[in-house]
Coordinates of C-alpha atoms in Angstrom, one line a residue:
M1 CA -54.6 3.1 80.6
D2 CA -57.8 1.3 81.8
E3 CA -58.4 4.9 83.7
V4 CA -58.0 6.8 80.3
M5 CA -60.4 4.5 78.6
A6 CA -63.2 4.9 81.3
I7 CA -62.9 8.6 81.1
W8 CA -63.0 8.4 77.3
A9 CA -65.9 6.2 77.5
E10 CA -67.8 8.7 79.3
W11 CA -67.2 11.5 76.8
V12 CA -67.3 9.5 73.5
K13 CA -70.4 7.1 72.9
P14 CA -70.2 6.0 69.3
S15 CA -73.2 4.2 67.8
A16 CA -70.9 1.2 67.1
G17 CA -69.3 1.0 70.7
L18 CA -66.1 2.3 71.9
P19 CA -64.2 -0.9 71.1
T20 CA -64.8 -0.1 67.4
V21 CA -63.3 3.3 67.7
Q22 CA -60.2 1.6 69.6
W23 CA -59.7 -0.7 66.9
S24 CA -60.2 1.6 64.0
L25 CA -57.7 3.9 65.6
L26 CA -55.3 1.0 66.4
L27 CA -55.3 -0.4 62.7
A28 CA -54.6 3.1 61.4
V29 CA -51.5 3.5 63.5
A30 CA -50.7 -0.1 62.7
A31 CA -50.9 0.8 59.0
A32 CA -48.8 3.8 59.1
A33 CA -46.2 2.0 61.3
G34 CA -46.1 -0.5 58.9
H35 CA -45.7 1.6 55.9
L36 CA -43.1 3.7 57.5
L37 CA -40.9 0.8 58.7
Q38 CA -41.0 -1.0 55.2
R39 CA -40.1 2.4 53.6
Y40 CA -37.1 3.4 55.8
S41 CA -35.8 0.2 57.0
G42 CA -36.8 -2.4 54.3
L43 CA -38.3 -4.8 56.9
P44 CA -41.8 -6.2 56.0
K45 CA -44.8 -4.4 57.1
V46 CA -45.8 -7.3 59.5
V47 CA -43.1 -6.1 61.8
G48 CA -44.6 -2.6 62.2
Y49 CA -48.1 -4.1 62.6
S50 CA -46.9 -6.6 65.5
L51 CA -44.9 -4.0 67.1
V52 CA -47.9 -1.6 67.3
G53 CA -50.0 -4.3 68.6
A54 CA -47.5 -5.3 71.3
V55 CA -47.2 -1.7 72.4
A56 CA -50.9 -1.4 72.8
G57 CA -51.3 -4.8 74.5
L58 CA -48.5 -3.9 77.0
A59 CA -50.2 -0.5 77.7
G60 CA -53.5 -2.3 78.6
F61 CA -55.5 -1.9 75.4
S62 CA -58.9 -3.2 76.4
G63 CA -60.2 -4.2 72.8
A64 CA -59.1 -7.6 73.0
V65 CA -59.3 -10.4 75.9
W66 CA -57.7 -13.5 76.4
P67 CA -58.8 -16.5 76.1
L68 CA -60.0 -15.5 72.7
Q69 CA -63.8 -15.8 72.1
G70 CA -66.7 -14.6 70.1
A71 CA -66.1 -12.1 67.3
A72 CA -62.4 -12.0 67.9
L73 CA -62.0 -15.7 67.7
F74 CA -64.0 -15.8 64.5
L75 CA -62.0 -13.0 62.9
L76 CA -59.0 -14.9 63.9
E77 CA -60.0 -18.2 62.5
L78 CA -61.4 -16.4 59.3
G79 CA -58.1 -14.7 58.6
V80 CA -56.1 -17.9 59.1
A81 CA -58.5 -19.8 57.0
V82 CA -58.2 -17.3 54.2
V83 CA -54.4 -17.6 54.4
L84 CA -54.3 -21.3 54.6
F85 CA -56.8 -21.9 51.8
E86 CA -54.5 -19.6 49.5
A87 CA -51.5 -21.4 50.9
G88 CA -53.1 -24.9 50.1
G89 CA -53.9 -23.7 46.5
R90 CA -50.3 -23.1 45.9
I91 CA -49.4 -26.9 46.3
A92 CA -49.9 -29.4 43.4
L93 CA -50.2 -32.8 44.9
R94 CA -48.5 -34.5 41.7
W95 CA -45.4 -32.5 42.4
F96 CA -44.9 -34.7 45.5
R97 CA -44.9 -37.8 43.2
H98 CA -41.9 -36.4 41.5
N99 CA -40.1 -34.9 44.3
P100 CA -41.1 -37.0 47.5
M101 CA -38.2 -35.9 49.4
V102 CA -39.9 -32.6 50.2
L103 CA -42.4 -34.7 52.1
V104 CA -39.4 -36.3 53.8
Q105 CA -38.1 -32.8 54.6
S106 CA -41.3 -31.8 56.1
L107 CA -41.6 -34.9 58.3
V108 CA -38.2 -34.7 59.6
E109 CA -38.1 -31.3 60.6
A110 CA -41.4 -31.3 62.1
I111 CA -40.5 -34.4 64.3
L112 CA -37.2 -33.0 65.3
T113 CA -38.9 -29.6 66.4
A114 CA -41.4 -31.4 68.5
V115 CA -38.7 -33.6 70.2
A116 CA -36.3 -30.8 70.7
V117 CA -38.7 -28.4 72.2
Y118 CA -40.4 -31.2 74.4
Y119 CA -37.1 -32.3 75.9
V120 CA -35.9 -28.7 76.4
L121 CA -38.9 -28.0 78.4
R122 CA -38.7 -31.3 80.4
W123 CA -34.9 -30.3 81.3
F124 CA -36.5 -27.0 82.8
G125 CA -39.0 -29.2 84.8
V126 CA -41.9 -28.6 82.8
R127 CA -44.8 -31.0 83.3
A128 CA -44.9 -33.7 80.5
T129 CA -48.4 -32.9 79.2
V130 CA -47.5 -29.2 79.1
A131 CA -44.3 -29.9 77.4
E132 CA -46.1 -32.0 74.9
A133 CA -48.7 -29.3 73.9
V134 CA -46.1 -26.5 73.8
A135 CA -44.0 -29.0 71.5
L136 CA -47.0 -29.5 69.2
I137 CA -47.7 -25.7 68.8
A138 CA -43.9 -25.2 67.9
I139 CA -44.2 -27.7 65.0
S140 CA -46.1 -25.0 63.0
A141 CA -44.3 -22.3 61.1
S142 CA -46.5 -19.1 59.9
P143 CA -47.7 -19.2 56.3
A144 CA -49.4 -15.9 57.0
V145 CA -46.1 -14.2 58.1
L146 CA -44.1 -15.7 55.5
S147 CA -46.7 -14.7 52.7
R148 CA -46.5 -11.1 53.9
V149 CA -42.7 -11.2 53.7
I150 CA -42.8 -12.6 50.3
L151 CA -45.1 -10.0 49.2
D152 CA -43.1 -7.1 50.7
T153 CA -39.9 -8.2 49.5
R154 CA -41.3 -9.4 45.9
A155 CA -39.4 -12.8 46.4
A156 CA -39.4 -15.4 44.0
G157 CA -37.3 -18.7 43.7
A158 CA -36.6 -22.0 45.2
V159 CA -36.0 -20.9 48.7
T160 CA -39.2 -19.0 48.6
E161 CA -41.3 -21.8 47.2
R162 CA -39.9 -24.4 49.4
S163 CA -40.4 -22.4 52.6
L164 CA -44.0 -21.8 51.6
V165 CA -44.7 -25.6 51.2
L166 CA -42.8 -26.7 54.3
A167 CA -44.6 -24.1 56.3
T168 CA -48.0 -25.1 55.0
L169 CA -47.2 -28.8 55.7
S170 CA -46.1 -28.1 59.0
T171 CA -49.0 -26.2 59.9
F172 CA -51.1 -29.3 58.4
Y173 CA -49.4 -31.6 61.0
A174 CA -49.6 -29.4 64.0
L175 CA -53.3 -28.4 63.5
T176 CA -54.3 -32.3 63.2
L177 CA -52.4 -33.1 66.2
V178 CA -53.4 -30.3 68.5
S179 CA -57.1 -30.6 67.5
A180 CA -57.0 -34.2 68.4
R181 CA -54.9 -33.8 71.5
T182 CA -57.2 -31.1 73.0
G183 CA -60.0 -33.7 73.1
T184 CA -58.0 -36.3 74.9
M185 CA -56.0 -34.2 77.5
H186 CA -57.7 -35.4 80.6
R187 CA -58.6 -39.0 79.4
P188 CA -56.9 -42.0 80.9
E189 CA -54.0 -43.5 78.8
T190 CA -55.4 -45.6 75.9
D191 CA -54.1 -47.9 73.5
L192 CA -52.9 -47.1 69.8
V193 CA -56.5 -47.2 68.4
G194 CA -57.8 -44.9 71.3
T195 CA -54.8 -42.5 70.5
L196 CA -55.3 -42.5 66.6
Y197 CA -59.1 -42.2 66.7
P198 CA -59.3 -38.5 67.5
V199 CA -56.8 -37.6 64.8
A200 CA -58.9 -39.6 62.4
V201 CA -62.1 -37.8 63.5
V202 CA -60.6 -34.3 62.9
L203 CA -59.0 -35.2 59.7
G204 CA -62.3 -36.8 58.5
I205 CA -64.5 -33.9 59.5
S206 CA -62.1 -31.3 58.1
F207 CA -61.8 -33.0 54.9
V208 CA -65.6 -33.2 54.4
V209 CA -66.0 -29.7 54.9
G210 CA -62.9 -28.7 52.9
A211 CA -63.9 -31.2 50.0
A212 CA -67.5 -29.5 50.0
M213 CA -66.0 -26.0 49.8
A214 CA -63.7 -27.2 46.9
L215 CA -66.6 -28.7 44.9
V216 CA -68.9 -25.8 45.2
M217 CA -66.1 -23.3 44.4
R218 CA -65.2 -25.5 41.4
M219 CA -68.7 -25.3 40.2
A220 CA -68.8 -21.7 40.7
L221 CA -65.7 -21.2 38.6
R222 CA -67.5 -23.0 35.8
V223 CA -70.0 -20.2 35.4
M224 CA -68.1 -17.3 37.1
N225 CA -65.5 -15.1 35.8
P226 CA -62.2 -15.8 37.8
N227 CA -61.3 -12.5 37.4
S228 CA -64.5 -11.0 38.8
E229 CA -64.7 -9.4 42.4
N230 CA -67.9 -11.4 42.8
T231 CA -66.2 -14.6 42.4
A232 CA -63.7 -13.3 45.1
I233 CA -66.6 -12.3 47.6
L234 CA -68.1 -15.9 47.0
V235 CA -64.8 -17.7 48.1
V236 CA -64.5 -15.6 51.0
A237 CA -68.0 -16.2 52.0
L238 CA -67.6 -19.9 51.6
I239 CA -64.5 -20.0 53.7
A240 CA -66.3 -18.1 56.4
A241 CA -69.3 -20.7 56.2
G242 CA -66.7 -23.6 56.0
T243 CA -64.9 -21.9 59.2
A244 CA -68.1 -22.0 61.2
L245 CA -69.2 -25.3 60.3
A246 CA -65.9 -27.2 60.7
A247 CA -65.6 -26.0 64.3
H248 CA -69.2 -26.8 65.0
F249 CA -69.1 -30.3 64.0
G250 CA -65.6 -31.1 65.8
G251 CA -63.2 -30.5 63.0
S252 CA -60.5 -27.8 62.5
A253 CA -61.6 -24.6 60.7
P254 CA -58.1 -23.7 59.5
L255 CA -57.3 -27.2 58.6
A256 CA -60.8 -27.6 56.6
A257 CA -59.7 -24.3 54.7
L258 CA -56.2 -25.9 53.9
I259 CA -57.7 -29.0 52.7
G260 CA -60.2 -27.1 50.5
G261 CA -57.5 -25.1 49.0
L262 CA -55.4 -28.2 48.1
M263 CA -58.4 -30.1 46.6
L264 CA -59.3 -27.1 44.6
K265 CA -56.0 -26.8 43.2
Q266 CA -56.3 -30.2 42.0
L267 CA -59.6 -29.6 40.5
H268 CA -58.8 -26.3 39.1
P269 CA -55.0 -26.4 38.2
R270 CA -54.9 -22.9 36.4
P271 CA -53.5 -20.0 38.2
W272 CA -56.0 -18.3 40.4
A273 CA -56.8 -14.9 39.6
W274 CA -59.6 -14.3 42.2
T275 CA -56.8 -13.7 44.9
R276 CA -56.0 -10.4 43.2
Q277 CA -59.5 -9.3 43.4
L278 CA -59.5 -9.4 47.3
G279 CA -57.1 -6.5 47.4
T280 CA -57.5 -4.2 50.3
A281 CA -60.2 -6.2 52.1
A282 CA -57.8 -9.1 52.3
S283 CA -54.9 -6.8 53.4
L284 CA -57.1 -5.1 56.1
L285 CA -58.0 -8.9 57.4
T286 CA -54.3 -9.9 57.5
M287 CA -53.3 -6.6 59.3
M288 CA -56.1 -7.1 61.9
M289 CA -55.2 -10.6 62.3
F290 CA -51.4 -9.6 63.1
V291 CA -52.4 -6.8 65.3
L292 CA -55.0 -9.1 67.3
V293 CA -52.2 -11.7 67.8
S294 CA -49.6 -9.3 69.2
V295 CA -52.2 -7.4 71.3
V296 CA -53.3 -10.7 72.9
A297 CA -50.0 -12.0 73.5
A298 CA -48.7 -8.8 75.1
K299 CA -51.8 -8.6 77.3
A300 CA -51.2 -12.1 78.7
E301 CA -49.8 -12.4 82.2
W302 CA -46.2 -12.8 81.7
N303 CA -44.1 -14.8 84.3
P304 CA -40.5 -13.3 84.3
A305 CA -39.2 -16.8 85.7
V306 CA -40.2 -18.4 82.2
A307 CA -37.9 -15.8 80.1
G308 CA -34.9 -18.2 80.0
M309 CA -37.2 -21.1 79.1
V310 CA -38.9 -19.4 76.4
L311 CA -35.5 -18.4 74.8
A312 CA -34.1 -21.8 75.1
L313 CA -37.2 -23.4 73.6
L314 CA -37.0 -21.1 70.5
F315 CA -33.3 -21.6 70.1
A316 CA -34.0 -25.2 70.2
R317 CA -36.9 -24.9 67.7
A318 CA -34.8 -22.9 65.3
L319 CA -31.9 -25.2 65.4
A320 CA -34.2 -28.2 64.9
K321 CA -35.9 -26.7 61.9
I322 CA -32.6 -25.9 60.1
V323 CA -31.1 -29.4 61.1
G324 CA -34.3 -31.2 59.9
V325 CA -34.4 -29.4 56.5
T326 CA -30.8 -29.8 55.8
S327 CA -30.3 -33.4 57.0
A328 CA -33.2 -34.3 54.7
N329 CA -32.1 -32.3 51.8
W330 CA -30.5 -35.2 49.7
G331 CA -32.3 -35.5 46.4
S332 CA -35.0 -32.6 47.2
G333 CA -33.7 -30.4 44.3
T334 CA -32.2 -27.7 46.5
S335 CA -28.5 -27.1 47.4
F336 CA -27.5 -27.4 51.2
R337 CA -27.0 -23.5 51.3
Q338 CA -30.5 -23.0 50.0
A339 CA -32.0 -25.4 52.5
F340 CA -30.1 -23.7 55.3
W341 CA -31.8 -20.6 54.4
V342 CA -35.2 -22.6 54.2
G343 CA -34.9 -23.5 57.7
C344 CA -34.2 -20.0 58.8
A345 CA -37.3 -18.7 56.8
L346 CA -39.5 -21.3 58.8
S347 CA -38.8 -19.3 62.2
P348 CA -42.0 -17.2 62.3
M349 CA -44.9 -18.1 64.5
S350 CA -48.0 -16.2 64.8
S351 CA -51.9 -16.5 64.3
V352 CA -52.0 -20.5 63.8
A353 CA -49.8 -20.8 67.0
M354 CA -52.1 -18.6 68.9
L355 CA -55.3 -20.5 67.6
M356 CA -53.8 -23.8 68.8
T357 CA -52.8 -22.1 72.2
S358 CA -56.4 -20.9 72.6
Q359 CA -57.6 -24.5 71.9
F360 CA -55.5 -25.9 74.6
V361 CA -56.8 -23.0 77.1
A362 CA -60.4 -23.7 76.2
S363 CA -60.0 -27.6 76.7
S364 CA -58.5 -27.4 80.1
L365 CA -58.8 -25.0 82.9
T366 CA -55.8 -26.2 84.6
L367 CA -53.2 -26.8 82.0
G368 CA -54.4 -24.3 79.6
P369 CA -52.8 -21.4 81.4
R370 CA -49.6 -23.1 82.0
I371 CA -49.4 -24.0 78.3
A372 CA -50.3 -20.2 77.4
S373 CA -47.5 -18.8 79.9
I374 CA -45.0 -20.4 77.8
A375 CA -46.6 -20.3 74.1
L376 CA -47.7 -16.6 74.3
P377 CA -44.4 -15.1 74.8
A378 CA -42.8 -17.5 72.2
I379 CA -45.5 -16.4 69.6
L380 CA -45.1 -12.6 70.4
L381 CA -41.3 -12.8 69.9
M382 CA -41.3 -14.9 66.9
E383 CA -44.1 -13.0 65.2
V384 CA -41.6 -10.1 65.1
L385 CA -38.1 -11.8 65.1
G386 CA -39.3 -14.5 62.7
A387 CA -40.6 -12.1 60.2
I388 CA -37.0 -10.4 60.4
I389 CA -35.1 -13.7 60.1
A390 CA -37.4 -14.9 57.3
T391 CA -36.6 -11.5 55.4
F392 CA -32.9 -11.8 56.1
A393 CA -32.9 -15.4 54.8
I394 CA -34.9 -14.5 51.5
H395 CA -32.4 -11.6 50.9
R396 CA -29.2 -13.8 51.5
A397 CA -30.7 -16.5 49.2
G398 CA -30.8 -13.7 46.7
E399 CA -34.6 -14.1 46.0
S400 CA -35.8 -10.9 46.9
G401 CA -37.0 -8.6 44.2
Q402 CA -36.3 -5.5 46.0
P403 CA -33.0 -5.5 48.0
M404 CA -33.2 -3.9 51.4
Q405 CA -30.3 -1.5 50.4
D406 CA -32.5 0.1 47.7
R407 CA -35.2 1.3 50.4
S408 CA -32.9 4.3 51.2
L409 CA -33.6 5.6 47.4
E410 CA -37.1 5.5 47.9
S411 CA -37.2 7.7 50.9
T412 CA -35.5 10.5 49.1
R413 CA -37.3 13.7 48.2
P414 CA -38.3 14.1 44.5
G415 CA -35.6 17.0 44.2
D416 CA -32.8 14.9 45.9
A417 CA -30.1 13.4 43.7
R418 CA -30.4 9.5 43.1
V419 CA -27.2 7.6 42.5

């Protein structure tokens, strides 16, 4: 494919550069594939986006490089930040006072996931530092994938809401721990204070940036119409600024956005209307994020020797999340059947995991590639399979507003009989 691109570059010299043409065509194909896949199979569009990106990456698509850097890294961080800001805005902290078992559920499933993945990798002979890093990455579910699945299935209910909350909380834990760990990978063993200090720094800086975003947005909402498209533009611009500042000062850009969404929800508890005004722009950014993740993950150097290890890792991760959610379900307000489907819905891994893997690669030239060789195949598999599993879980929980079997009716021609 590289030879084809070289020949094409000689004949086509667009003003914006060949990568712009490549990405435009790739996104067009991904949009069509996502639509057709959802129409004829009922699967969420994100599966089509990821499959197109994976095929392009395996074919040698040259529009993205690993490790992520420059504009690609910023766009991925911005896409994740927008998703996490909205996810944080769904959570009312006062809810945890009335139902603290949800926090217990999130902590139990996160700890069990990290422990299970760590010991599975150690059983395969993986170095302790590498196993620890992959275990921290595995904690996070993907609010981005889950949000798209919920949107495409028109889901609503206890399983849907609990899944989003637990996915957001697991992402909060993982981002905090990974951002702190990347700064201490090559330091000698320290005491408890030395271990907790980086965590406090990451949380502190991210909290300051997130609080500043929330306060500015709250002041803007006092004078601007929440239904205005200008309000939506302001919010995205502030998230972009916060993303750049948090990363520059040593915090976590996605974590700052998540904290900003949480705080704005407490300051402005009414339902947010600006998210509807983002419309096509947000959809394009989200689709680009999914395609970028799958392209980069597929382009990475795959080692066939780790295939069995990755499958064992993913099985342990899925089992740990299901066991964690169901074992801490007492008094949480959901049945054990619902808790099982919540655990299944936490399967996806995507952009957040990719960002954390990129952080490890940037922080260590020796350990980073080893971490990526395990994490990237897992991310690619669970971006696709995780979305399918989450869709199946939502349907089995009876919370989908558009059953999969009804898709065949949508695909009939206007003149065909409908029964």
